């Protein structure tokens, strides 16, 4: 009984319409909210969530006020499956309908996969520079680097989200614990003295004063975080307090148990098994104007594992697809003005890793094939019926005029 | 059972939001990454190594501790408890446009904003550690005792914008201008660490000079002419847009020789001469005066011209030559203190004339 009611609810067409209407409203309010929150925050709060919450002013209580993108999408997906299987004609298989429904499901699941697994980062290169890592556009990490090996650095990278004031972080690779005394999502260096960073006792971070700043939300600015960290040895004794900031040009040095470590708060890095060298960045303009004609980066790809070493030209709409990553031409500082100022031209490549990139193609193919099957079937049925009707009409004797 | 599954699902959902600590091995960062930086015009910090500088402290200047932002910080005391402050700030990238910076500094000394055209007239070329920077002298019109004055010099070099700034009471800054210019002249880039040690000048980022005569200027670059480098010239790391750079060994920081290549005629004779004049703070000349200003030159089978530009006000002088070979022009410049330029001029002209260009 209950099952029947549940099935009736989840297979109803009304539910589909309500979900689609809610999705339209969600997109609308999400677009409006971007003014205050910015693109990335809105994505996380409105679309990559089950509910949109409203926080009671002055409290930490969050009340769900609207279904989020995951909930609406999830219900639509269930609705799709349940309605297909409850209305399924068990006597006859309808391949067209089957393909259409699976195609739509693949589209939704593919989007979810992309949402969860896609990673976007950037690789900034000056001419002549080689890098084997890309950096996040927004996420920062606390990198604890052990530089003792002459060949490689051993890095323990703690994501920004774990740096909550008051928490103590430990890791088996580290001979010390890190107690987060302060973490500012956005900060700025200031002249003169403030008491904001008075407790810092170690490192070059002592010499600069920082103050917290409100987080920025627009896509062309980014937060520059600062943290104050107290390090504790294995016995829990304090080793001192350090300041790490993305503003500081150098990492902070720490010596524990006779071993040197470096602490750096920096944009999260994603290392690749290959390297890219920027050979030439070009920003061409139409002669006599400032209208851009071409942005291109000539890069050298080196893969030590296979000995591969080749040159590639990356330009607008012609990305480099390599090793599961796609490198798009993204930003450029290489025009005549840059060269005249005596700077090295730089190029920024957007690095996209999306294991689910084939899903939309697959889904669209399935839906197209299903629609084709369905409509062709209907067309043939109609033609058969028409022919039968015509034949039938021909067989009946014409009535004689009275 | 169902409750258990629900609890498991909730736990899973909660766990999804928690980012894990990553452990990895990474190749060591290249120190040469100084040119690269994040978001150039937003004034973001450079991800690369901290730029270094050494200097000779002028008398009467007191050094203050450097910070991550200010690699040099000094205070100059004047009569009546007056103080002027000198700061040295490297910023990765452009550090913003000169016009924006100058207008910000002008606002600080109560001066109205200026346009880009006015800016080019205000800029005076000054030697900063063997390189050529722009100096802006920002002083109000009134003669009130508490009027502020700012001397600001900007040098953009290898992806870093260096800002040298002296701010203080107009009278004191005026008195200290000579010391400030001398300070700019004595700074050395690329030293081990910032400090007061006079003459601790660590070599610039490029190594050993090809001092021997008849050596090709820079190994491995077939595009350069072959030239006879005088024995007493020391090769330096060329700046951006430069093909080669030398300094006379006994006059480092007081004069330098630079070679640059531009396609075509580099903008034409008049534009080139006026660009050089502007670099010395001289008024531009007209087309009609060009014939008397430039002298013809034969160099390596190619024709060219040269000019001698003294700037008596600043005590500086420039001898510049241009040689067009095929579809490109080579520009040679000897710039520095008038006395050193006078001494080096014959050697310099011989250097230009003996250059051999690849066919």
CSV table of C-alpha atoms in Angstrom, one decimal, chain A residues 50 119 124-126 128-133 135 139 141 143 146-162 164 169-171 173 189-192 204 207-208 210 220-222 224 246-250 266-271 331 333 336 338-344 346 348, chain B residues 13 16-30 32-52 65-71 73 85 87 89-98 108 155-161 165 239-241 262-263 275:
chain,number,residue,atom,x,y,z
A,50,UNK,CA,20.9,19.3,-1.1
A,119,UNK,CA,39.3,19.8,-11.3
A,124,UNK,CA,51.4,30.2,-15.0
A,125,UNK,CA,54.6,30.3,-17.0
A,126,UNK,CA,57.1,33.0,-17.8
A,128,UNK,CA,61.7,30.0,-20.5
A,129,UNK,CA,60.1,28.6,-17.3
A,130,UNK,CA,59.4,24.9,-16.8
A,131,UNK,CA,56.7,23.6,-14.4
A,132,UNK,CA,55.4,20.2,-13.6
A,133,UNK,CA,52.5,21.5,-11.5
A,135,UNK,CA,47.9,25.7,-9.1
A,139,UNK,CA,42.2,27.0,-2.8
A,141,UNK,CA,47.1,24.8,1.3
A,143,UNK,CA,52.6,23.0,2.6
A,146,UNK,CA,61.0,18.5,3.9
A,147,UNK,CA,63.8,19.7,1.6
A,148,UNK,CA,66.5,17.3,2.9
A,149,UNK,CA,66.5,15.1,-0.2
A,150,UNK,CA,68.7,16.8,-2.8
A,151,UNK,CA,66.4,15.4,-5.6
A,152,UNK,CA,62.9,16.0,-4.4
A,153,UNK,CA,60.9,17.8,-1.8
A,154,UNK,CA,58.7,15.7,0.5
A,155,UNK,CA,55.5,17.7,1.0
A,156,UNK,CA,52.6,17.3,3.4
A,157,UNK,CA,49.9,19.5,2.1
A,158,UNK,CA,47.1,20.5,4.5
A,159,UNK,CA,44.0,22.0,2.8
A,160,UNK,CA,42.8,25.4,3.8
A,161,UNK,CA,39.5,23.9,5.1
A,162,UNK,CA,41.4,22.1,7.8
A,164,UNK,CA,40.3,26.1,11.7
A,169,UNK,CA,46.8,19.0,13.3
A,170,UNK,CA,49.1,16.0,13.4
A,171,UNK,CA,50.5,13.8,10.6
A,173,UNK,CA,55.2,12.2,8.5
A,189,UNK,CA,49.9,43.7,5.0
A,190,UNK,CA,49.8,47.0,6.8
A,191,UNK,CA,52.3,49.7,7.7
A,192,UNK,CA,53.0,50.5,11.2
A,204,UNK,CA,60.5,36.4,9.0
A,207,UNK,CA,58.7,41.6,10.7
A,208,UNK,CA,55.5,42.3,8.8
A,210,UNK,CA,49.0,41.7,8.7
A,220,UNK,CA,38.9,38.6,-10.8
A,221,UNK,CA,40.1,39.0,-7.2
A,222,UNK,CA,41.3,36.3,-4.9
A,224,UNK,CA,45.2,36.0,0.1
A,246,UNK,CA,50.5,33.9,0.8
A,247,UNK,CA,51.8,37.5,0.9
A,248,UNK,CA,55.2,36.4,2.1
A,249,UNK,CA,57.7,35.7,-0.7
A,250,UNK,CA,59.5,32.9,1.1
A,266,UNK,CA,50.3,28.9,-0.9
A,267,UNK,CA,47.9,28.1,-3.7
A,268,UNK,CA,47.2,24.4,-3.7
A,269,UNK,CA,49.5,22.6,-6.2
A,270,UNK,CA,48.7,19.6,-8.4
A,271,UNK,CA,51.8,17.9,-9.7
A,331,UNK,CA,45.5,34.6,-19.8
A,333,UNK,CA,50.8,39.2,-20.5
A,336,UNK,CA,54.5,45.0,-26.8
A,338,UNK,CA,55.0,44.1,-21.4
A,339,UNK,CA,58.2,43.7,-23.4
A,340,UNK,CA,58.9,47.4,-23.4
A,341,UNK,CA,58.6,47.5,-19.6
A,342,UNK,CA,61.4,44.9,-19.5
A,343,UNK,CA,59.2,42.1,-18.2
A,344,UNK,CA,59.3,38.5,-19.2
A,346,UNK,CA,53.9,35.3,-19.3
A,348,UNK,CA,48.6,31.3,-18.1
B,13,UNK,CA,27.6,12.6,3.0
B,16,UNK,CA,32.4,14.1,1.4
B,17,UNK,CA,32.9,17.6,2.5
B,18,UNK,CA,36.2,16.9,4.4
B,19,UNK,CA,39.3,17.5,2.3
B,20,UNK,CA,42.2,15.1,3.0
B,21,UNK,CA,45.8,15.9,3.8
B,22,UNK,CA,47.9,15.0,0.8
B,23,UNK,CA,51.4,13.7,0.9
B,24,UNK,CA,53.6,13.8,-2.2
B,25,UNK,CA,57.1,14.1,-3.5
B,26,UNK,CA,57.7,17.1,-5.8
B,27,UNK,CA,60.6,18.2,-7.9
B,28,UNK,CA,62.4,21.2,-6.3
B,29,UNK,CA,61.2,24.6,-7.4
B,30,UNK,CA,63.4,26.3,-10.0
B,32,UNK,CA,64.7,31.0,-12.1
B,33,UNK,CA,60.9,31.3,-11.7
B,34,UNK,CA,61.3,35.0,-10.7
B,35,UNK,CA,59.7,36.1,-13.9
B,36,UNK,CA,56.5,34.3,-13.3
B,37,UNK,CA,53.9,35.6,-11.1
B,38,UNK,CA,50.3,35.3,-10.2
B,39,UNK,CA,48.1,38.1,-11.1
B,40,UNK,CA,50.4,40.9,-12.2
B,41,UNK,CA,48.3,44.0,-12.0
B,42,UNK,CA,46.5,43.1,-8.8
B,43,UNK,CA,49.7,43.6,-6.9
B,44,UNK,CA,49.8,40.0,-5.7
B,45,UNK,CA,52.9,38.6,-4.1
B,46,UNK,CA,55.4,36.8,-6.2
B,47,UNK,CA,55.5,33.1,-5.8
B,48,UNK,CA,59.2,33.1,-6.6
B,49,UNK,CA,62.3,33.7,-4.6
B,50,UNK,CA,62.6,37.0,-2.7
B,51,UNK,CA,64.4,39.6,-4.7
B,52,UNK,CA,67.7,40.7,-3.2
B,65,UNK,CA,64.7,46.5,9.8
B,66,UNK,CA,63.5,45.3,6.5
B,67,UNK,CA,60.2,43.5,6.1
B,68,UNK,CA,58.8,41.0,3.7
B,69,UNK,CA,57.4,43.9,1.7
B,70,UNK,CA,60.1,46.5,2.1
B,71,UNK,CA,63.6,45.1,1.5
B,73,UNK,CA,63.9,51.0,4.9
B,85,UNK,CA,61.7,58.1,5.0
B,87,UNK,CA,61.7,52.7,1.2
B,89,UNK,CA,59.8,47.8,-2.4
B,90,UNK,CA,60.0,45.1,-5.0
B,91,UNK,CA,56.7,44.0,-6.5
B,92,UNK,CA,56.4,41.0,-8.9
B,93,UNK,CA,55.1,42.0,-12.2
B,94,UNK,CA,54.5,45.6,-13.4
B,95,UNK,CA,53.5,47.0,-10.0
B,96,UNK,CA,50.7,48.9,-11.7
B,97,UNK,CA,51.1,51.5,-14.4
B,98,UNK,CA,53.5,54.5,-13.9
B,108,UNK,CA,49.9,62.1,-1.2
B,155,UNK,CA,63.0,50.2,-12.3
B,156,UNK,CA,61.4,47.2,-14.0
B,157,UNK,CA,63.8,44.4,-14.3
B,158,UNK,CA,63.4,40.7,-14.9
B,159,UNK,CA,59.8,40.6,-14.0
B,160,UNK,CA,60.1,42.7,-10.8
B,161,UNK,CA,59.1,46.3,-10.4
B,165,UNK,CA,60.9,56.3,-2.7
B,239,UNK,CA,68.2,43.3,-19.5
B,240,UNK,CA,64.9,42.6,-21.2
B,241,UNK,CA,64.9,44.0,-24.8
B,262,UNK,CA,64.7,46.0,-33.2
B,263,UNK,CA,63.0,45.1,-36.5
B,275,UNK,CA,63.7,58.7,-27.4
